[in-house]
């Protein structure tokens, strides 16, 4: 029986496209993308999913919360949460997920992963690449990278699954560094999805931590 993957997006969906392509090519084997969920109605990633005949769902937490002000905090994540709980792996992009979404996943042992454009324990949260670039320009760091990690309550502090260093070069503009980081993202994410799903096939949670640069 194929593994089911739910992907949570907020924007263009280029990482989503990388997973769609990898599943279609069999690089991520025995897997179906069961649902793509977006918290933005105009996210182009929804169109990418529709072109690949993948079911989509628009679910905005803010508008839902305003419409249901007395609802239990965890309720605002339904039906997105229900889809994730029924999946073998959920992969999120951009949106920060709070404990009412994450904690019930432990009861179904459904891992949720995230790609973050920084090395472990560095530049948690937003604007990681510009912050790393500013530190490089100031001589405070000589290295940056990308990781895919398990999502936990603390933002970008979950156990790394795959890590890659990205070279920082003297004379780089911020755009140069961003381009080099984005060029590596898709391969790292596809690798991490494969690692996690392979681990679940063995009845495990985790996977191997990658290295290199």
XYZ file of N, CA and C in Angstrom:
639
model
N 0.858 -1.190 0.000
C 0.000 0.000 0.000
C 0.890 1.234 0.000
N 0.656 2.188 -0.913
C 1.552 3.352 -0.977
C 1.440 4.246 0.252
N 2.544 4.917 0.562
C 2.537 5.910 1.629
C 1.755 7.134 1.174
N 1.103 7.804 2.125
C 0.330 9.002 1.812
C 1.069 10.228 2.335
N 1.175 11.245 1.490
C 1.902 12.464 1.817
C 0.951 13.644 1.739
N 0.894 14.453 2.783
C 0.129 15.700 2.795
C 1.128 16.848 2.842
N 0.948 17.836 1.974
C 1.888 18.956 1.890
C 1.147 20.248 2.199
N 1.676 21.006 3.145
C 1.103 22.280 3.566
C 1.931 23.403 2.954
N 1.294 24.284 2.194
C 2.022 25.328 1.477
C 1.460 26.707 1.790
N 2.209 27.735 1.348
C 1.739 29.107 1.477
C 2.010 29.948 0.235
N 2.751 29.425 -0.726
C 3.158 30.294 -1.818
C 3.333 29.608 -3.151
N 4.450 29.892 -3.812
C 4.691 29.474 -5.184
C 4.683 27.965 -5.369
N 5.209 27.240 -4.408
C 5.148 25.783 -4.470
C 6.239 25.131 -5.288
N 7.402 25.775 -5.401
C 8.486 25.135 -6.162
C 8.995 23.889 -5.459
N 9.025 23.893 -4.129
C 9.405 22.683 -3.410
C 8.337 21.599 -3.560
N 7.080 22.014 -3.560
C 5.993 21.074 -3.849
C 6.204 20.442 -5.215
N 6.557 21.256 -6.214
C 6.755 20.728 -7.562
C 7.876 19.698 -7.591
N 8.929 19.956 -6.817
C 10.029 18.994 -6.761
C 9.547 17.651 -6.232
N 8.660 17.673 -5.239
C 8.139 16.420 -4.694
C 7.186 15.763 -5.685
N 6.326 16.558 -6.341
C 5.430 16.008 -7.359
C 6.242 15.278 -8.424
N 7.309 15.932 -8.906
C 8.136 15.337 -9.961
C 8.833 14.070 -9.474
N 9.317 14.099 -8.231
C 10.031 12.935 -7.691
C 9.097 11.748 -7.495
N 7.866 12.019 -7.070
C 6.886 10.942 -6.915
C 6.524 10.371 -8.284
N 6.300 11.251 -9.265
C 5.931 10.798 -10.607
C 7.031 9.963 -11.250
N 8.296 10.318 -10.965
C 9.433 9.606 -11.562
C 9.826 8.359 -10.788
N 9.211 8.142 -9.641
C 9.554 6.980 -8.829
C 10.780 7.181 -7.967
N 11.319 8.405 -7.939
C 12.452 8.697 -7.050
C 12.006 8.569 -5.597
N 10.824 9.073 -5.301
C 10.155 8.775 -4.028
C 9.163 7.658 -4.345
N 9.525 6.445 -3.984
C 8.788 5.269 -4.455
C 7.568 4.971 -3.591
N 6.587 4.320 -4.194
C 5.408 3.805 -3.492
C 4.747 4.874 -2.629
N 4.553 6.042 -3.211
C 4.015 7.182 -2.470
C 3.003 7.915 -3.327
N 1.921 8.392 -2.699
C 0.975 9.279 -3.361
C 0.866 10.556 -2.548
N 0.723 11.676 -3.231
C 0.438 12.941 -2.551
C -1.067 13.001 -2.392
N -1.527 12.822 -1.165
C -2.958 12.692 -0.901
C -3.672 14.035 -0.913
N -2.963 15.111 -0.531
C -3.614 16.416 -0.415
C -2.556 17.511 -0.327
N -2.870 18.648 -0.942
C -2.067 19.863 -0.779
C -2.957 20.905 -0.106
N -2.518 21.430 1.018
C -3.294 22.392 1.796
C -2.575 23.735 1.770
N -3.316 24.809 1.513
C -2.725 26.152 1.509
C -3.501 27.071 2.436
N -2.782 27.944 3.136
C -3.443 28.969 3.941
C -3.618 30.273 3.159
N -3.253 30.234 1.866
C -3.488 31.373 0.972
C -4.245 30.899 -0.260
N -5.374 31.574 -0.536
C -6.224 31.155 -1.652
C -5.532 31.307 -2.995
N -4.637 32.308 -3.109
C -3.994 32.590 -4.391
C -2.609 31.946 -4.524
N -2.262 31.042 -3.642
C -0.953 30.392 -3.714
C -0.832 29.598 -5.016
N 0.229 29.840 -5.781
C 0.383 29.167 -7.067
C 0.596 27.665 -6.877
N 1.060 27.275 -5.710
C 1.219 25.853 -5.443
C -0.078 25.071 -5.596
N -1.214 25.712 -5.330
C -2.500 25.033 -5.531
C -2.711 24.697 -6.999
N -2.308 25.608 -7.887
C -2.422 25.345 -9.321
C -1.486 24.217 -9.744
N -0.278 24.193 -9.178
C 0.643 23.083 -9.466
C 0.004 21.744 -9.093
N -0.639 21.728 -7.933
C -1.284 20.487 -7.482
C -2.426 20.097 -8.410
N -3.251 21.067 -8.780
C -4.384 20.763 -9.652
C -3.917 20.216 -11.003
N -2.825 20.792 -11.535
C -2.295 20.303 -12.811
C -1.835 18.848 -12.714
N -1.439 18.442 -11.518
C -1.000 17.057 -11.297
C -2.132 16.173 -10.778
N -3.368 16.707 -10.817
C -4.554 15.952 -10.368
C -4.468 15.538 -8.903
N -3.917 16.432 -8.089
C -3.815 16.195 -6.650
C -4.907 17.003 -5.950
N -5.675 16.415 -5.051
C -6.702 17.167 -4.321
C -6.084 18.343 -3.554
N -6.816 19.449 -3.490
C -6.334 20.645 -2.800
C -7.358 21.109 -1.772
N -6.855 21.888 -0.821
C -7.717 22.460 0.208
C -7.180 23.823 0.588
N -8.047 24.827 0.579
C -7.706 26.153 1.109
C -8.258 26.245 2.514
N -7.383 26.560 3.452
C -7.826 26.654 4.852
C -7.004 27.741 5.538
N -7.620 28.910 5.749
C -6.937 30.038 6.372
C -7.258 30.071 7.862
N -6.222 29.960 8.682
C -6.434 29.865 10.127
C -7.008 31.144 10.717
N -6.562 32.301 10.208
C -7.019 33.575 10.767
C -8.508 33.773 10.503
N -8.924 33.618 9.235
C -10.337 33.822 8.912
C -11.206 32.770 9.589
N -10.707 31.528 9.673
C -11.472 30.476 10.346
C -11.636 30.807 11.827
N -10.554 31.300 12.449
C -10.627 31.650 13.861
C -11.596 32.787 14.128
N -11.641 33.778 13.225
C -12.580 34.892 13.385
C -14.020 34.415 13.228
N -14.213 33.466 12.337
C -15.560 32.955 12.109
C -16.028 32.035 13.231
N -15.075 31.468 13.971
C -15.402 30.541 15.061
C -14.631 30.952 16.320
N -14.954 32.130 16.884
C -14.148 32.667 17.997
C -14.179 31.842 19.271
N -15.220 31.043 19.468
C -15.321 30.263 20.710
C -14.848 28.832 20.540
N -14.313 28.522 19.369
C -13.891 27.146 19.111
C -12.653 26.801 19.918
N -12.509 25.510 20.237
C -11.299 25.012 20.878
C -10.095 25.340 19.995
N -8.934 25.713 20.590
C -7.781 26.094 19.770
C -7.381 25.079 18.720
N -7.517 23.797 19.037
C -7.126 22.788 18.067
C -8.094 22.655 16.907
N -9.333 23.095 17.119
C -10.357 22.923 16.093
C -10.061 23.731 14.845
N -9.391 24.868 14.996
C -9.179 25.738 13.840
C -8.320 25.079 12.773
N -7.636 24.014 13.120
C -6.789 23.325 12.141
C -7.560 22.289 11.331
N -8.783 21.975 11.698
C -9.571 21.014 10.937
C -10.159 21.728 9.718
N -10.250 21.048 8.553
C -9.930 19.648 8.293
C -8.482 19.398 7.882
N -7.667 20.455 7.833
C -6.257 20.251 7.463
C -5.590 19.280 8.420
N -5.899 19.420 9.692
C -5.291 18.539 10.680
C -5.721 17.094 10.477
N -7.006 16.894 10.195
C -7.489 15.519 10.007
C -6.759 14.844 8.849
N -6.505 15.612 7.797
C -5.788 15.052 6.652
C -4.369 14.672 7.039
N -3.724 15.530 7.814
C -2.350 15.247 8.238
C -2.300 14.039 9.165
N -3.281 13.919 10.072
C -3.268 12.808 11.011
C -3.402 11.464 10.293
N -4.051 11.491 9.133
C -4.289 10.252 8.391
C -3.155 9.942 7.417
N -2.147 10.812 7.380
C -1.065 10.653 6.408
C 0.101 9.880 7.013
N 1.012 9.459 6.136
C 2.257 8.844 6.577
C 3.336 9.891 6.811
N 3.179 11.048 6.177
C 4.144 12.134 6.337
C 3.482 13.425 5.926
N 3.667 14.475 6.721
C 3.208 15.809 6.355
C 4.428 16.715 6.219
N 4.447 17.490 5.154
C 5.586 18.377 4.889
C 5.051 19.794 4.806
N 5.614 20.685 5.605
C 5.063 22.031 5.646
C 6.055 23.038 5.093
N 5.496 24.093 4.525
C 6.301 25.170 3.962
C 5.774 26.493 4.503
N 6.627 27.274 5.128
C 6.390 28.654 5.546
C 5.551 28.802 6.817
N 4.343 28.261 6.874
C 3.493 28.512 8.028
C 4.051 27.858 9.284
N 4.016 28.586 10.409
C 4.436 28.030 11.692
C 3.246 27.311 12.317
N 3.454 26.076 12.725
C 2.389 25.260 13.284
C 2.518 25.219 14.804
N 1.417 25.451 15.490
C 1.449 25.539 16.941
C 1.099 24.201 17.587
N 1.287 24.087 18.915
C 1.049 22.812 19.598
C -0.310 22.175 19.370
N -1.421 22.940 19.282
C -2.705 22.266 19.043
C -2.747 21.459 17.746
N -1.923 21.825 16.766
C -1.824 21.029 15.541
C -0.844 19.881 15.729
N 0.306 20.165 16.331
C 1.391 19.193 16.370
C 1.157 18.053 17.350
N 0.651 18.352 18.535
C 0.613 17.343 19.578
C -0.246 16.122 19.236
N -1.432 16.301 18.613
C -2.200 15.092 18.272
C -1.501 14.183 17.273
N -0.556 14.726 16.517
C 0.156 13.884 15.559
C 0.950 12.786 16.255
N 1.331 13.026 17.506
C 2.096 12.009 18.227
C 1.260 10.751 18.459
N -0.068 10.914 18.517
C -0.922 9.753 18.762
C -1.006 8.858 17.535
N -0.733 9.421 16.348
C -0.772 8.624 15.125
C 0.626 8.375 14.577
N 1.637 8.874 15.283
C 3.033 8.727 14.846
C 3.244 9.244 13.429
N 2.540 10.318 13.090
C 2.704 10.941 11.782
C 3.774 12.020 11.877
N 4.921 11.827 11.244
C 5.948 12.866 11.304
C 5.584 14.050 10.420
N 5.977 15.240 10.844
C 5.844 16.424 10.015
C 7.220 17.051 9.897
N 7.609 17.396 8.678
C 8.958 17.880 8.430
C 8.911 19.245 7.782
N 10.046 19.935 7.830
C 10.149 21.283 7.280
C 11.542 21.505 6.718
N 11.615 22.250 5.621
C 12.894 22.681 5.072
C 13.204 24.080 5.586
N 14.406 24.255 6.142
C 14.820 25.560 6.661
C 16.165 25.931 6.052
N 16.303 27.127 5.488
C 17.540 27.502 4.795
C 18.639 27.982 5.734
N 19.028 27.106 6.627
C 20.114 27.402 7.556
C 20.605 26.082 8.134
N 21.770 26.110 8.748
C 22.288 24.930 9.424
C 21.609 24.773 10.782
N 21.676 23.573 11.383
C 21.023 23.367 12.676
C 21.485 24.376 13.724
N 20.508 24.869 14.504
C 20.758 25.791 15.612
C 21.325 27.131 15.153
N 21.048 27.501 13.904
C 21.515 28.798 13.396
C 20.377 29.470 12.636
N 20.106 30.711 12.958
C 19.153 31.535 12.203
C 17.757 30.917 12.167
N 17.274 30.529 13.352
C 15.914 30.012 13.446
C 14.920 31.077 12.986
N 13.818 30.636 12.392
C 12.755 31.562 12.025
C 12.941 32.198 10.665
N 12.334 33.363 10.512
C 12.280 34.025 9.206
C 13.598 34.692 8.833
N 13.747 34.950 7.538
C 14.880 35.715 6.992
C 16.232 35.096 7.313
N 16.299 33.782 7.282
C 17.538 33.098 7.651
C 18.679 33.429 6.692
N 18.397 33.483 5.397
C 19.477 33.734 4.430
C 20.013 35.158 4.558
N 19.180 36.194 4.608
C 19.717 37.542 4.810
C 20.500 37.699 6.111
N 20.071 37.038 7.169
C 20.780 37.144 8.450
C 22.141 36.474 8.357
N 22.188 35.302 7.694
C 23.482 34.635 7.517
C 24.401 35.487 6.648
N 23.856 36.089 5.615
C 24.653 36.929 4.714
C 25.218 38.139 5.464
N 24.394 38.768 6.310
C 24.865 39.916 7.079
C 25.998 39.516 8.015
N 25.891 38.361 8.641
C 26.953 37.890 9.530
C 28.225 37.554 8.736
N 28.076 37.010 7.547
C 29.226 36.723 6.696
C 29.932 38.016 6.302
N 29.172 39.017 5.932
C 29.754 40.305 5.555
C 30.485 40.957 6.725
N 29.983 40.711 7.936
C 30.588 41.291 9.140
C 31.702 40.424 9.714
N 31.983 39.272 9.084
C 33.042 38.392 9.555
C 32.667 37.532 10.733
N 31.369 37.414 11.002
C 30.931 36.640 12.165
C 30.671 35.170 11.847
N 30.572 34.816 10.573
C 30.385 33.416 10.184
C 30.997 33.193 8.817
N 31.353 31.938 8.550
C 31.918 31.569 7.258
C 31.108 30.460 6.588
N 29.990 30.085 7.202
C 29.247 28.931 6.691
C 27.751 29.108 6.876
N 27.017 28.543 5.943
C 25.570 28.450 6.079
C 25.133 27.174 5.381
N 23.844 26.976 5.230
C 23.397 25.741 4.603
C 21.892 25.589 4.648
N 21.475 24.356 4.523
C 20.058 23.992 4.483
C 19.874 22.742 5.324
N 18.737 22.664 5.970
C 18.388 21.407 6.635
C 16.912 21.115 6.448
N 16.581 19.843 6.438
C 15.207 19.399 6.610
C 15.150 18.727 7.966
N 14.177 19.129 8.776
C 14.119 18.650 10.163
C 12.697 18.282 10.538
N 12.566 17.483 11.599
C 11.255 17.213 12.167
C 10.735 18.482 12.836
N 9.450 18.734 12.709
C 8.840 19.916 13.305
C 8.458 19.620 14.748
N 8.884 20.507 15.648
C 8.549 20.434 17.067
C 8.008 21.796 17.491
N 7.636 21.933 18.758
C 7.064 23.191 19.228
C 8.009 24.376 19.012
N 9.299 24.159 19.254
C 10.269 25.235 19.099
C 10.592 25.397 17.612
N 10.474 26.617 17.110
C 10.625 26.867 15.674
C 12.031 26.489 15.198
N 12.087 25.599 14.198
C 13.322 25.185 13.530
C 14.327 24.522 14.473
N 13.831 23.871 15.539
C 14.714 23.204 16.491
C 14.530 21.689 16.504
N 13.769 21.148 15.576
C 13.571 19.706 15.541
C 14.800 18.971 15.054
N 14.819 17.666 15.290
C 15.951 16.827 14.897
C 16.195 16.914 13.387
N 17.429 17.217 12.950
C 17.715 17.262 11.511
C 17.609 15.880 10.878
N 17.129 15.864 9.639
C 17.038 14.635 8.857
C 18.122 14.623 7.791
N 18.225 15.700 7.032
C 19.276 15.882 6.028
C 19.815 17.297 6.171
N 21.124 17.431 6.138
C 21.793 18.731 6.264
C 22.791 18.876 5.126
N 22.832 20.070 4.513
C 23.825 20.361 3.491
C 24.424 21.739 3.739
N 25.719 21.823 3.687
C 26.352 23.136 3.726
C 26.288 23.782 2.351
N 26.201 25.106 2.328
C 26.219 25.894 1.101
C 27.351 26.897 1.218
N 28.195 26.939 0.196
C 29.388 27.782 0.232
C 29.026 29.266 0.258
N 29.734 30.012 1.080
C 29.626 31.475 1.095
C 30.922 32.030 0.503
N 30.796 32.863 -0.508
C 31.955 33.321 -1.261
C 32.165 34.820 -1.121
N 33.417 35.207 -0.970
C 33.755 36.623 -0.917
C 33.303 37.296 -2.207
N 32.669 38.432 -2.087
C 32.170 39.149 -3.249
C 30.743 38.814 -3.611
N 30.151 37.807 -2.935
C 28.754 37.456 -3.185
C 27.830 38.623 -2.857
N 26.803 38.800 -3.652
C 25.661 39.610 -3.236
C 24.700 38.708 -2.478
N 23.718 39.331 -1.813
C 22.682 38.534 -1.154
C 21.972 37.662 -2.182
N 21.721 38.205 -3.365
C 21.066 37.441 -4.417
C 21.866 36.224 -4.842
N 23.184 36.366 -4.885
C 24.047 35.233 -5.244
C 23.886 34.108 -4.236
N 23.910 34.462 -2.958
C 23.787 33.444 -1.920
C 22.406 32.808 -1.957
N 21.370 33.614 -2.117
C 20.016 33.069 -2.181
C 19.878 32.090 -3.344
N 20.445 32.440 -4.481
C 20.362 31.558 -5.646
C 21.074 30.234 -5.392
N 22.229 30.289 -4.709
C 22.973 29.064 -4.440
C 22.220 28.180 -3.433
N 21.578 28.804 -2.453
C 20.797 28.045 -1.480
C 19.599 27.387 -2.166
N 18.864 28.165 -2.961
C 17.662 27.629 -3.591
C 17.990 26.515 -4.588
N 19.181 26.571 -5.173
C 19.579 25.532 -6.129
C 19.738 24.174 -5.464
N 19.953 24.161 -4.153
C 20.188 22.921 -3.416
C 18.909 22.410 -2.747
N 17.952 23.317 -2.527
C 16.779 22.989 -1.712
C 16.016 21.763 -2.209
N 15.713 21.727 -3.485
C 14.817 20.688 -3.988
C 15.395 19.295 -3.776
N 16.668 19.135 -4.071
C 17.287 17.828 -3.890
C 17.323 17.403 -2.437
N 17.598 18.350 -1.549
C 17.646 18.049 -0.119
C 16.261 17.630 0.386
N 15.218 18.341 -0.046
C 13.872 18.022 0.407
C 13.424 16.647 -0.092
N 13.668 16.374 -1.353
C 13.287 15.069 -1.912
C 14.022 13.947 -1.183
N 15.302 14.150 -0.921
C 16.066 13.141 -0.190
C 15.480 12.899 1.196
N 15.127 13.982 1.889
C 14.604 13.851 3.247
C 13.265 13.130 3.271
N 12.385 13.438 2.316
C 11.097 12.743 2.248
C 11.328 11.241 2.072
N 12.254 10.887 1.193
C 12.558 9.471 0.994
C 13.102 8.813 2.242
N 13.967 9.512 2.960
C 14.541 8.971 4.195
C 13.459 8.703 5.235
N 12.571 9.682 5.424
C 11.534 9.530 6.450
C 10.558 8.418 6.091
N 10.129 8.377 4.835
C 9.186 7.333 4.439
C 9.819 5.950 4.503
N 11.096 5.846 4.171
C 11.788 4.558 4.295
C 11.854 4.133 5.750
N 12.083 5.077 6.639
C 12.118 4.768 8.068
C 10.778 4.311 8.581
N 9.698 4.937 8.105
C 8.355 4.521 8.530
C 8.043 3.124 8.024
N 8.594 2.758 6.878
C 8.397 1.409 6.360
C 9.034 0.358 7.239
N 10.061 0.787 8.018
C 10.712 -0.139 8.956
C 10.154 0.005 10.358
N 9.089 0.823 10.471
C 8.477 1.035 11.789
C 9.276 1.985 12.638
N 10.070 2.874 12.022
C 10.890 3.825 12.754
C 10.380 5.223 12.497
N 10.818 6.177 13.358
C 10.477 7.571 13.123
C 11.536 8.253 12.298
N 12.766 8.024 12.619
C 13.835 8.884 12.158
C 14.482 8.432 10.890
N 15.560 9.176 10.521
C 16.315 8.857 9.338
C 17.752 9.239 9.542
N 18.538 9.204 8.480
C 19.936 9.539 8.565
C 20.120 11.027 8.413
N 21.090 11.561 9.110
C 21.427 12.965 8.935
C 22.474 13.062 7.840
N 22.148 13.871 6.844
C 23.084 14.033 5.746
C 24.228 14.933 6.116
N 25.246 14.988 5.262
C 26.356 15.890 5.488
C 26.910 16.345 4.179
N 27.995 17.055 4.252
C 28.643 17.488 3.025
C 28.265 18.888 2.662
N 28.717 19.322 1.481
C 28.431 20.677 1.083
C 28.438 20.764 -0.406
